[in-house]
């Protein structure tokens, strides 16, 4: 199989990262949306251990796990807009906060949806991310960690621009206020207005519909 | 603070990865072993979010999380023995299997120690790693994923050369046989004989003592 194919699902925050990265880099690709309740042969063969989306198939070779795929994309299509910065210590910071998003922010949101995490824990995580913006971002250059353009870390966080309002709308999560987290707030607004992210992300309304349909599953876990 | 300082604990598998990487690269550094039951100010300040070892402090800047630290070391001290290979798709494979070690192998061992995982699950994970050796390693070149010398992925897996025999000895884990996993078996033997790994790793006896002392804690969780 020649070229680039993305096996994804419409709302998966992990899939959305990869879709945004492909669009940011302007990489031509085919989309193969997957039915996760009835997994197809190609998905099972491409990711036999985890059996999950996203999978990027590049010239017949499957790459799996969103963080690994986005790094791969950045290494293969380095081009004029690298996602990871050249400075090793800043790369380490970007990787640290990516890990934070996956281990703390996501984990806390998943537990909240199951009725198993306090709203304060989510606010604390947002405040830590606000601190990351203050430490790593340059407000004068733009709203993203990468300044005026989206970097690796921006891609990692971007799907939450629709996921958080979705969980707010459907499950009653109270978001951090603009006063508590001005940079994070500005980041999410800028993601929703960004051409590549706008094209990749589902609308908040679509995400809410998904969450309403799934809420029984989340609550039942 | 000039130079390189490693905040670690004597048996932590995450710390051991960093120690091995520093020795492989021949990087001069100071060791600051940490008392994890009574965490010091430097650890709390260097890793305020997770408050865990290992932390590498390089010219005053703390880097945390073993996988991120070893990538940082490889990027800053690229030198003559790079740990990550130049090929992007092989790098993605190395990152995938690192993630597998942390999410599947380690998770299964921790649950086994708490009496919460079946021995078969551990054997299955070993067989998957055996498959990774067959797919990625070149047996004629040497016992490691990197052939004759340890690569990034070898560093990630190396601490299990003492951890697995430790859990076998203290908690009655039944290891995969040499017939089931010849390459994995050969890998662990070669790690134990490797100059840098030998210097970094505790002996199996020391690890057993640690596990005996900690087994009540593991079982009580």
CSV table of N, CA and C in Angstrom, one decimal, chain B residues 30-191:
chain,number,residue,atom,x,y,z
B,30,UNK,N,27.2,13.4,38.9
B,30,UNK,CA,27.1,13.1,40.4
B,30,UNK,C,25.9,12.3,40.6
B,31,UNK,N,26.0,11.3,41.5
B,31,UNK,CA,24.8,10.6,41.9
B,31,UNK,C,24.3,11.2,43.3
B,32,UNK,N,23.0,11.5,43.3
B,32,UNK,CA,22.4,11.9,44.6
B,32,UNK,C,21.2,10.9,44.9
B,33,UNK,N,21.5,9.8,45.5
B,33,UNK,CA,20.5,8.8,45.9
B,33,UNK,C,19.4,9.5,46.8
B,34,UNK,N,18.2,9.2,46.5
B,34,UNK,CA,17.1,9.8,47.3
B,34,UNK,C,16.4,8.9,48.2
B,35,UNK,N,16.0,9.4,49.4
B,35,UNK,CA,15.2,8.6,50.3
B,35,UNK,C,13.7,8.9,50.0
B,36,UNK,N,13.1,7.9,49.3
B,36,UNK,CA,11.7,8.1,48.8
B,36,UNK,C,10.7,8.1,49.9
B,37,UNK,N,11.0,7.7,51.1
B,37,UNK,CA,10.1,7.8,52.2
B,37,UNK,C,10.1,9.1,52.9
B,38,UNK,N,11.2,9.9,52.6
B,38,UNK,CA,11.4,11.2,53.2
B,38,UNK,C,12.0,12.1,52.1
B,39,UNK,N,11.2,12.5,51.2
B,39,UNK,CA,11.7,13.2,50.0
B,39,UNK,C,12.3,14.6,50.3
B,40,UNK,N,13.5,14.7,49.7
B,40,UNK,CA,14.2,16.0,50.0
B,40,UNK,C,13.7,17.1,49.2
B,41,UNK,N,14.1,18.3,49.6
B,41,UNK,CA,13.7,19.6,49.0
B,41,UNK,C,14.1,19.6,47.5
B,42,UNK,N,15.3,19.1,47.1
B,42,UNK,CA,15.8,19.2,45.8
B,42,UNK,C,14.9,18.4,44.8
B,43,UNK,N,14.5,17.2,45.3
B,43,UNK,CA,13.6,16.3,44.5
B,43,UNK,C,12.2,17.0,44.3
B,44,UNK,N,11.7,17.5,45.4
B,44,UNK,CA,10.3,18.2,45.4
B,44,UNK,C,10.4,19.4,44.5
B,45,UNK,N,11.5,20.1,44.5
B,45,UNK,CA,11.6,21.3,43.6
B,45,UNK,C,11.8,21.0,42.2
B,46,UNK,N,12.6,19.9,41.9
B,46,UNK,CA,12.9,19.5,40.6
B,46,UNK,C,11.8,18.8,39.8
B,47,UNK,N,10.9,18.1,40.6
B,47,UNK,CA,9.8,17.4,40.0
B,47,UNK,C,8.6,17.7,40.8
B,48,UNK,N,8.1,18.9,40.8
B,48,UNK,CA,7.0,19.3,41.7
B,48,UNK,C,5.7,18.6,41.3
B,49,UNK,N,5.5,18.2,40.1
B,49,UNK,CA,4.2,17.6,39.7
B,49,UNK,C,4.2,16.1,40.1
B,50,UNK,N,5.2,15.3,39.8
B,50,UNK,CA,5.2,13.9,40.1
B,50,UNK,C,5.9,13.5,41.3
B,51,UNK,N,6.9,14.3,41.7
B,51,UNK,CA,7.7,14.1,42.9
B,51,UNK,C,8.4,12.8,42.9
B,52,UNK,N,8.9,12.3,41.8
B,52,UNK,CA,9.4,11.0,41.6
B,52,UNK,C,10.8,11.1,41.1
B,53,UNK,N,11.6,10.0,41.4
B,53,UNK,CA,12.9,9.8,40.6
B,53,UNK,C,12.6,9.0,39.4
B,54,UNK,N,13.4,9.0,38.4
B,54,UNK,CA,14.7,9.8,38.3
B,54,UNK,C,14.5,11.2,37.9
B,55,UNK,N,15.4,12.1,38.3
B,55,UNK,CA,15.5,13.4,37.8
B,55,UNK,C,16.9,13.6,37.3
B,56,UNK,N,17.1,14.1,36.1
B,56,UNK,CA,18.5,14.5,35.7
B,56,UNK,C,18.5,16.0,35.7
B,57,UNK,N,19.5,16.5,36.5
B,57,UNK,CA,19.7,18.0,36.5
B,57,UNK,C,20.9,18.3,35.7
B,58,UNK,N,20.7,19.0,34.6
B,58,UNK,CA,21.8,19.4,33.6
B,58,UNK,C,22.0,20.9,33.6
B,59,UNK,N,23.1,21.4,34.1
B,59,UNK,CA,23.4,22.8,34.2
B,59,UNK,C,22.2,23.5,34.9
B,60,UNK,N,21.7,22.9,35.9
B,60,UNK,CA,20.7,23.6,36.7
B,60,UNK,C,19.2,23.3,36.3
B,61,UNK,N,19.1,22.7,35.1
B,61,UNK,CA,17.7,22.4,34.6
B,61,UNK,C,17.3,21.0,34.8
B,62,UNK,N,16.2,20.8,35.5
B,62,UNK,CA,15.8,19.4,35.7
B,62,UNK,C,15.0,18.8,34.6
B,63,UNK,N,15.3,17.6,34.2
B,63,UNK,CA,14.6,16.8,33.2
B,63,UNK,C,14.0,15.6,34.0
B,64,UNK,N,12.7,15.3,33.7
B,64,UNK,CA,12.1,14.2,34.5
B,64,UNK,C,11.5,13.2,33.5
B,65,UNK,N,11.2,12.0,34.1
B,65,UNK,CA,10.6,10.8,33.4
B,65,UNK,C,11.7,10.1,32.6
B,66,UNK,N,11.9,8.8,32.9
B,66,UNK,CA,13.0,8.1,32.4
B,66,UNK,C,13.1,8.1,30.9
B,67,UNK,N,12.0,7.9,30.2
B,67,UNK,CA,12.0,7.9,28.7
B,67,UNK,C,12.4,9.2,28.1
B,68,UNK,N,11.9,10.3,28.8
B,68,UNK,CA,12.2,11.6,28.3
B,68,UNK,C,13.7,11.9,28.6
B,69,UNK,N,14.2,11.5,29.8
B,69,UNK,CA,15.6,11.8,30.1
B,69,UNK,C,16.5,11.1,29.1
B,70,UNK,N,16.2,9.8,28.9
B,70,UNK,CA,17.2,9.1,28.0
B,70,UNK,C,17.2,9.6,26.6
B,71,UNK,N,16.0,10.1,26.1
B,71,UNK,CA,16.0,10.8,24.8
B,71,UNK,C,16.8,12.1,24.9
B,72,UNK,N,16.6,12.8,26.0
B,72,UNK,CA,17.4,14.1,26.1
B,72,UNK,C,18.9,13.8,26.1
B,73,UNK,N,19.3,12.8,26.9
B,73,UNK,CA,20.7,12.4,26.9
B,73,UNK,C,21.2,12.1,25.5
B,74,UNK,N,20.4,11.3,24.8
B,74,UNK,CA,20.8,10.9,23.4
B,74,UNK,C,20.9,12.1,22.5
B,75,UNK,N,20.0,13.1,22.7
B,75,UNK,CA,20.0,14.3,21.8
B,75,UNK,C,21.2,15.3,22.1
B,76,UNK,N,21.5,15.4,23.4
B,76,UNK,CA,22.5,16.3,23.8
B,76,UNK,C,23.9,15.7,23.7
B,77,UNK,N,24.1,14.5,24.0
B,77,UNK,CA,25.4,13.8,23.9
B,77,UNK,C,25.3,12.8,22.8
B,78,UNK,N,25.0,13.2,21.5
B,78,UNK,CA,24.8,12.3,20.4
B,78,UNK,C,26.0,11.4,20.2
B,79,UNK,N,27.1,12.0,20.0
B,79,UNK,CA,28.4,11.3,20.0
B,79,UNK,C,28.5,10.2,19.0
B,80,UNK,N,29.3,9.2,19.4
B,80,UNK,CA,29.6,8.1,18.5
B,80,UNK,C,28.7,7.0,18.7
B,81,UNK,N,27.9,7.0,19.8
B,81,UNK,CA,27.0,5.8,20.0
B,81,UNK,C,25.6,6.3,20.2
B,82,UNK,N,24.9,6.7,19.2
B,82,UNK,CA,23.5,7.1,19.3
B,82,UNK,C,22.7,6.0,19.8
B,83,UNK,N,21.7,6.3,20.7
B,83,UNK,CA,20.8,5.2,21.2
B,83,UNK,C,19.6,5.0,20.3
B,84,UNK,N,19.1,6.1,19.8
B,84,UNK,CA,18.0,6.0,18.8
B,84,UNK,C,18.6,5.9,17.4
B,85,UNK,N,18.0,5.0,16.6
B,85,UNK,CA,18.6,4.8,15.2
B,85,UNK,C,18.2,6.0,14.3
B,86,UNK,N,18.9,6.2,13.2
B,86,UNK,CA,18.5,7.3,12.3
B,86,UNK,C,17.2,7.1,11.6
B,87,UNK,N,16.8,5.8,11.4
B,87,UNK,CA,15.6,5.6,10.6
B,87,UNK,C,14.4,5.9,11.4
B,88,UNK,N,13.5,6.7,10.8
B,88,UNK,CA,12.3,7.2,11.5
B,88,UNK,C,11.4,6.1,11.8
B,89,UNK,N,11.3,5.1,11.0
B,89,UNK,CA,10.3,4.0,11.2
B,89,UNK,C,10.8,3.1,12.3
B,90,UNK,N,12.1,2.9,12.4
B,90,UNK,CA,12.7,2.1,13.5
B,90,UNK,C,12.6,2.8,14.8
B,91,UNK,N,12.8,4.2,14.7
B,91,UNK,CA,12.6,5.0,16.0
B,91,UNK,C,11.2,4.8,16.5
B,92,UNK,N,10.2,4.8,15.6
B,92,UNK,CA,8.8,4.6,16.0
B,92,UNK,C,8.7,3.2,16.6
B,93,UNK,N,9.3,2.2,16.1
B,93,UNK,CA,9.2,0.9,16.7
B,93,UNK,C,9.8,0.9,18.1
B,94,UNK,N,11.0,1.5,18.2
B,94,UNK,CA,11.6,1.5,19.5
B,94,UNK,C,10.7,2.2,20.5
B,95,UNK,N,10.1,3.3,20.1
B,95,UNK,CA,9.2,4.0,21.0
B,95,UNK,C,7.9,3.2,21.3
B,96,UNK,N,7.5,2.5,20.3
B,96,UNK,CA,6.3,1.6,20.5
B,96,UNK,C,6.6,0.6,21.6
B,97,UNK,N,7.7,-0.1,21.5
B,97,UNK,CA,8.1,-1.2,22.4
B,97,UNK,C,8.4,-0.6,23.8
B,98,UNK,N,9.0,0.6,23.9
B,98,UNK,CA,9.2,1.2,25.1
B,98,UNK,C,7.9,1.4,25.9
B,99,UNK,N,6.9,1.9,25.1
B,99,UNK,CA,5.5,2.1,25.6
B,99,UNK,C,4.9,0.8,26.0
B,100,UNK,N,5.2,-0.3,25.3
B,100,UNK,CA,4.7,-1.6,25.6
B,100,UNK,C,5.3,-2.1,27.0
B,101,UNK,N,6.6,-1.8,27.1
B,101,UNK,CA,7.3,-2.2,28.4
B,101,UNK,C,6.6,-1.5,29.6
B,102,UNK,N,6.4,-0.2,29.4
B,102,UNK,CA,5.8,0.6,30.5
B,102,UNK,C,4.4,0.3,30.8
B,103,UNK,N,3.6,0.1,29.7
B,103,UNK,CA,2.2,-0.1,29.9
B,103,UNK,C,1.7,-1.5,30.1
B,104,UNK,N,2.5,-2.5,29.5
B,104,UNK,CA,2.0,-3.9,29.6
B,104,UNK,C,2.9,-4.7,30.5
B,105,UNK,N,4.2,-4.7,30.2
B,105,UNK,CA,5.1,-5.6,31.0
B,105,UNK,C,5.2,-5.1,32.5
B,106,UNK,N,5.5,-3.8,32.7
B,106,UNK,CA,5.6,-3.3,34.0
B,106,UNK,C,4.3,-3.4,34.8
B,107,UNK,N,3.2,-3.0,34.1
B,107,UNK,CA,1.9,-3.0,34.7
B,107,UNK,C,1.5,-4.4,35.2
B,108,UNK,N,1.8,-5.4,34.3
B,108,UNK,CA,1.5,-6.8,34.7
B,108,UNK,C,2.4,-7.3,35.8
B,109,UNK,N,3.6,-6.9,35.9
B,109,UNK,CA,4.5,-7.3,37.0
B,109,UNK,C,4.0,-6.7,38.3
B,110,UNK,N,3.7,-5.4,38.3
B,110,UNK,CA,3.2,-4.7,39.5
B,110,UNK,C,1.9,-5.4,40.0
B,111,UNK,N,1.0,-5.7,39.1
B,111,UNK,CA,-0.2,-6.4,39.5
B,111,UNK,C,0.1,-7.8,40.0
B,112,UNK,N,1.0,-8.5,39.4
B,112,UNK,CA,1.4,-9.8,39.9
B,112,UNK,C,1.9,-9.7,41.3
B,113,UNK,N,2.7,-8.7,41.6
B,113,UNK,CA,3.3,-8.5,43.0
B,113,UNK,C,2.2,-8.2,44.0
B,114,UNK,N,1.1,-7.6,43.5
B,114,UNK,CA,-0.1,-7.4,44.4
B,114,UNK,C,-1.1,-8.5,44.4
B,115,UNK,N,-0.7,-9.6,43.7
B,115,UNK,CA,-1.6,-10.8,43.7
B,115,UNK,C,-2.8,-10.6,42.7
B,116,UNK,N,-2.6,-9.7,41.7
B,116,UNK,CA,-3.7,-9.3,40.9
B,116,UNK,C,-3.5,-9.5,39.4
B,117,UNK,N,-2.5,-10.4,39.1
B,117,UNK,CA,-2.3,-10.7,37.6
B,117,UNK,C,-1.9,-12.2,37.5
B,118,UNK,N,-2.4,-12.8,36.5
B,118,UNK,CA,-2.0,-14.2,36.3
B,118,UNK,C,-0.6,-14.4,35.7
B,119,UNK,N,0.1,-15.4,36.0
B,119,UNK,CA,1.4,-15.7,35.5
B,119,UNK,C,1.4,-15.7,34.0
B,120,UNK,N,0.3,-16.3,33.4
B,120,UNK,CA,0.2,-16.5,32.0
B,120,UNK,C,0.3,-15.1,31.2
B,121,UNK,N,-0.3,-14.1,31.9
B,121,UNK,CA,-0.3,-12.8,31.3
B,121,UNK,C,1.2,-12.3,31.1
B,122,UNK,N,2.0,-12.6,32.1
B,122,UNK,CA,3.4,-12.2,32.1
B,122,UNK,C,4.1,-13.0,30.9
B,123,UNK,N,3.8,-14.3,30.8
B,123,UNK,CA,4.5,-15.1,29.8
B,123,UNK,C,4.1,-14.6,28.4
B,124,UNK,N,2.8,-14.2,28.2
B,124,UNK,CA,2.3,-13.7,27.0
B,124,UNK,C,3.1,-12.4,26.6
B,125,UNK,N,3.3,-11.5,27.6
B,125,UNK,CA,4.1,-10.3,27.3
B,125,UNK,C,5.5,-10.6,26.9
B,126,UNK,N,6.1,-11.6,27.6
B,126,UNK,CA,7.5,-12.1,27.2
B,126,UNK,C,7.5,-12.6,25.8
B,127,UNK,N,6.5,-13.3,25.4
B,127,UNK,CA,6.4,-13.8,24.0
B,127,UNK,C,6.3,-12.7,23.0
B,128,UNK,N,5.5,-11.7,23.4
B,128,UNK,CA,5.4,-10.5,22.5
B,128,UNK,C,6.8,-9.8,22.3
B,129,UNK,N,7.5,-9.7,23.4
B,129,UNK,CA,8.9,-9.1,23.4
B,129,UNK,C,9.8,-10.0,22.5
B,130,UNK,N,9.6,-11.3,22.7
B,130,UNK,CA,10.4,-12.3,21.8
B,130,UNK,C,10.1,-12.0,20.4
B,131,UNK,N,8.9,-11.7,20.0
B,131,UNK,CA,8.5,-11.4,18.7
B,131,UNK,C,9.2,-10.1,18.2
B,132,UNK,N,9.3,-9.1,19.1
B,132,UNK,CA,9.9,-7.8,18.8
B,132,UNK,C,11.4,-8.1,18.5
B,133,UNK,N,12.1,-9.0,19.2
B,133,UNK,CA,13.5,-9.3,18.9
B,133,UNK,C,13.6,-9.9,17.5
B,134,UNK,N,12.7,-10.8,17.2
B,134,UNK,CA,12.7,-11.4,15.9
B,134,UNK,C,12.5,-10.4,14.8
B,135,UNK,N,11.6,-9.5,15.1
B,135,UNK,CA,11.3,-8.5,14.0
B,135,UNK,C,12.4,-7.4,13.9
B,136,UNK,N,12.9,-6.9,15.0
B,136,UNK,CA,13.8,-5.7,15.0
B,136,UNK,C,15.2,-6.0,15.2
B,137,UNK,N,15.6,-7.1,15.9
B,137,UNK,CA,17.0,-7.4,16.2
B,137,UNK,C,17.6,-8.2,15.1
B,138,UNK,N,18.9,-8.1,15.0
B,138,UNK,CA,19.7,-8.9,14.1
B,138,UNK,C,20.6,-9.8,14.9
B,139,UNK,N,20.1,-11.1,15.0
B,139,UNK,CA,20.8,-12.0,15.9
B,139,UNK,C,22.3,-12.2,15.5
B,140,UNK,N,22.6,-12.1,14.2
B,140,UNK,CA,24.0,-12.3,13.8
B,140,UNK,C,24.9,-11.2,14.3
B,141,UNK,N,24.3,-10.0,14.4
B,141,UNK,CA,25.1,-8.9,14.9
B,141,UNK,C,25.4,-8.9,16.4
B,142,UNK,N,24.4,-9.4,17.1
B,142,UNK,CA,24.6,-9.4,18.6
B,142,UNK,C,23.2,-9.6,19.3
B,143,UNK,N,23.3,-9.7,20.6
B,143,UNK,CA,22.1,-10.1,21.4
B,143,UNK,C,21.1,-8.9,21.7
B,144,UNK,N,21.5,-7.7,21.3
B,144,UNK,CA,20.7,-6.5,21.7
B,144,UNK,C,19.8,-6.1,20.5
B,145,UNK,N,18.8,-5.3,20.7
B,145,UNK,CA,18.1,-4.7,19.6
B,145,UNK,C,19.0,-3.9,18.8
B,146,UNK,N,20.0,-3.3,19.4
B,146,UNK,CA,21.0,-2.5,18.7
B,146,UNK,C,22.1,-3.4,18.1
B,147,UNK,N,22.0,-4.7,18.1
B,147,UNK,CA,23.0,-5.6,17.6
B,147,UNK,C,24.0,-5.9,18.7
B,148,UNK,N,25.3,-5.5,18.4
B,148,UNK,CA,26.4,-5.8,19.4
B,148,UNK,C,26.3,-4.8,20.5
B,149,UNK,N,25.7,-3.6,20.3
B,149,UNK,CA,25.7,-2.6,21.4
B,149,UNK,C,24.3,-2.2,21.8
B,150,UNK,N,24.2,-1.7,23.0
B,150,UNK,CA,22.8,-1.4,23.5
B,150,UNK,C,22.3,-0.2,22.9
B,151,UNK,N,21.0,-0.3,22.4
B,151,UNK,CA,20.3,0.9,21.9
B,151,UNK,C,19.3,1.4,22.9
B,152,UNK,N,18.6,2.4,22.5
B,152,UNK,CA,17.5,3.0,23.3
B,152,UNK,C,16.6,2.0,23.9
B,153,UNK,N,16.2,1.1,23.1
B,153,UNK,CA,15.2,0.1,23.5
B,153,UNK,C,15.8,-0.9,24.5
B,154,UNK,N,17.1,-1.2,24.2
B,154,UNK,CA,17.8,-2.1,25.2
B,154,UNK,C,17.9,-1.5,26.6
B,155,UNK,N,18.2,-0.2,26.6
B,155,UNK,CA,18.3,0.5,27.8
B,155,UNK,C,17.0,0.5,28.6
B,156,UNK,N,15.9,0.6,27.8
B,156,UNK,CA,14.5,0.6,28.4
B,156,UNK,C,14.2,-0.8,29.1
B,157,UNK,N,14.7,-1.8,28.5
B,157,UNK,CA,14.3,-3.2,28.9
B,157,UNK,C,15.3,-3.7,29.9
B,158,UNK,N,16.6,-3.2,29.9
B,158,UNK,CA,17.7,-3.8,30.7
B,158,UNK,C,17.4,-4.0,32.2
B,159,UNK,N,16.7,-3.0,32.9
B,159,UNK,CA,16.5,-3.2,34.4
B,159,UNK,C,15.7,-4.5,34.7
B,160,UNK,N,14.9,-5.0,33.7
B,160,UNK,CA,14.2,-6.2,34.0
B,160,UNK,C,15.1,-7.5,34.1
B,161,UNK,N,16.3,-7.3,33.7
B,161,UNK,CA,17.3,-8.4,33.8
B,161,UNK,C,17.5,-8.8,35.2
B,162,UNK,N,17.3,-7.8,36.2
B,162,UNK,CA,17.4,-8.2,37.6
B,162,UNK,C,16.0,-8.2,38.2
B,163,UNK,N,15.1,-7.3,37.7
B,163,UNK,CA,13.8,-7.2,38.3
B,163,UNK,C,13.0,-8.6,38.2
B,164,UNK,N,13.1,-9.1,37.0
B,164,UNK,CA,12.3,-10.4,36.8
B,164,UNK,C,12.9,-11.5,37.7
B,165,UNK,N,14.2,-11.8,37.7
B,165,UNK,CA,14.7,-12.8,38.6
B,165,UNK,C,14.4,-12.5,40.1
B,166,UNK,N,14.3,-11.2,40.4
B,166,UNK,CA,14.0,-10.8,41.8
B,166,UNK,C,12.5,-11.2,42.1
B,167,UNK,N,11.6,-10.9,41.2
B,167,UNK,CA,10.2,-11.3,41.5
B,167,UNK,C,10.0,-12.8,41.4
B,168,UNK,N,10.8,-13.4,40.5
B,168,UNK,CA,10.7,-14.9,40.5
B,168,UNK,C,11.1,-15.5,41.9
B,169,UNK,N,12.2,-14.9,42.4
B,169,UNK,CA,12.8,-15.5,43.7
B,169,UNK,C,11.9,-15.2,44.9
B,170,UNK,N,11.3,-14.0,44.9
B,170,UNK,CA,10.6,-13.5,46.1
B,170,UNK,C,9.1,-13.8,46.1
B,171,UNK,N,8.5,-13.6,44.9
B,171,UNK,CA,7.1,-13.7,44.8
B,171,UNK,C,6.6,-14.9,44.0
B,172,UNK,N,7.6,-15.8,43.6
B,172,UNK,CA,7.2,-17.0,42.9
B,172,UNK,C,6.7,-16.9,41.5
B,173,UNK,N,7.1,-15.8,40.9
B,173,UNK,CA,6.7,-15.7,39.4
B,173,UNK,C,7.4,-16.8,38.7
B,174,UNK,N,6.7,-17.4,37.7
B,174,UNK,CA,7.3,-18.5,36.9
B,174,UNK,C,7.8,-17.7,35.6
B,175,UNK,N,9.1,-17.7,35.3
B,175,UNK,CA,9.6,-17.0,34.1
B,175,UNK,C,9.3,-17.8,32.8
B,176,UNK,N,9.4,-17.1,31.7
B,176,UNK,CA,9.3,-17.8,30.4
B,176,UNK,C,10.5,-18.6,30.3
B,177,UNK,N,10.4,-19.8,29.7
B,177,UNK,CA,11.5,-20.7,29.6
B,177,UNK,C,12.4,-20.3,28.4
B,178,UNK,N,13.6,-20.8,28.4
B,178,UNK,CA,14.6,-20.5,27.4
B,178,UNK,C,14.0,-21.0,26.0
B,179,UNK,N,13.2,-22.1,26.1
B,179,UNK,CA,12.6,-22.6,24.8
B,179,UNK,C,11.6,-21.6,24.3
B,180,UNK,N,10.8,-21.1,25.2
B,180,UNK,CA,9.7,-20.2,24.8
B,180,UNK,C,10.3,-18.9,24.3
B,181,UNK,N,11.3,-18.3,24.9
B,181,UNK,CA,11.8,-17.0,24.6
B,181,UNK,C,13.3,-17.0,24.5
B,182,UNK,N,13.9,-17.7,23.5
B,182,UNK,CA,15.4,-17.8,23.5
B,182,UNK,C,16.1,-16.4,23.4
B,183,UNK,N,15.5,-15.5,22.5
B,183,UNK,CA,16.2,-14.2,22.3
B,183,UNK,C,16.1,-13.3,23.5
B,184,UNK,N,15.0,-13.4,24.2
B,184,UNK,CA,14.8,-12.6,25.4
B,184,UNK,C,15.7,-13.1,26.5
B,185,UNK,N,15.8,-14.4,26.6
B,185,UNK,CA,16.7,-15.0,27.6
B,185,UNK,C,18.2,-14.6,27.3
B,186,UNK,N,18.6,-14.7,26.1
B,186,UNK,CA,19.9,-14.3,25.7
B,186,UNK,C,20.2,-12.8,25.9
B,187,UNK,N,19.2,-12.0,25.7
B,187,UNK,CA,19.3,-10.6,26.0
B,187,UNK,C,19.6,-10.3,27.4
B,188,UNK,N,18.8,-10.9,28.3
B,188,UNK,CA,19.0,-10.7,29.8
B,188,UNK,C,20.3,-11.2,30.2
B,189,UNK,N,20.8,-12.3,29.7
B,189,UNK,CA,22.2,-12.8,30.1
B,189,UNK,C,23.2,-11.8,29.6
B,190,UNK,N,23.0,-11.2,28.4
B,190,UNK,CA,24.0,-10.3,27.9
B,190,UNK,C,24.0,-8.9,28.6
B,191,UNK,N,22.8,-8.5,29.1
B,191,UNK,CA,22.7,-7.3,29.9
B,191,UNK,C,23.5,-7.5,31.2
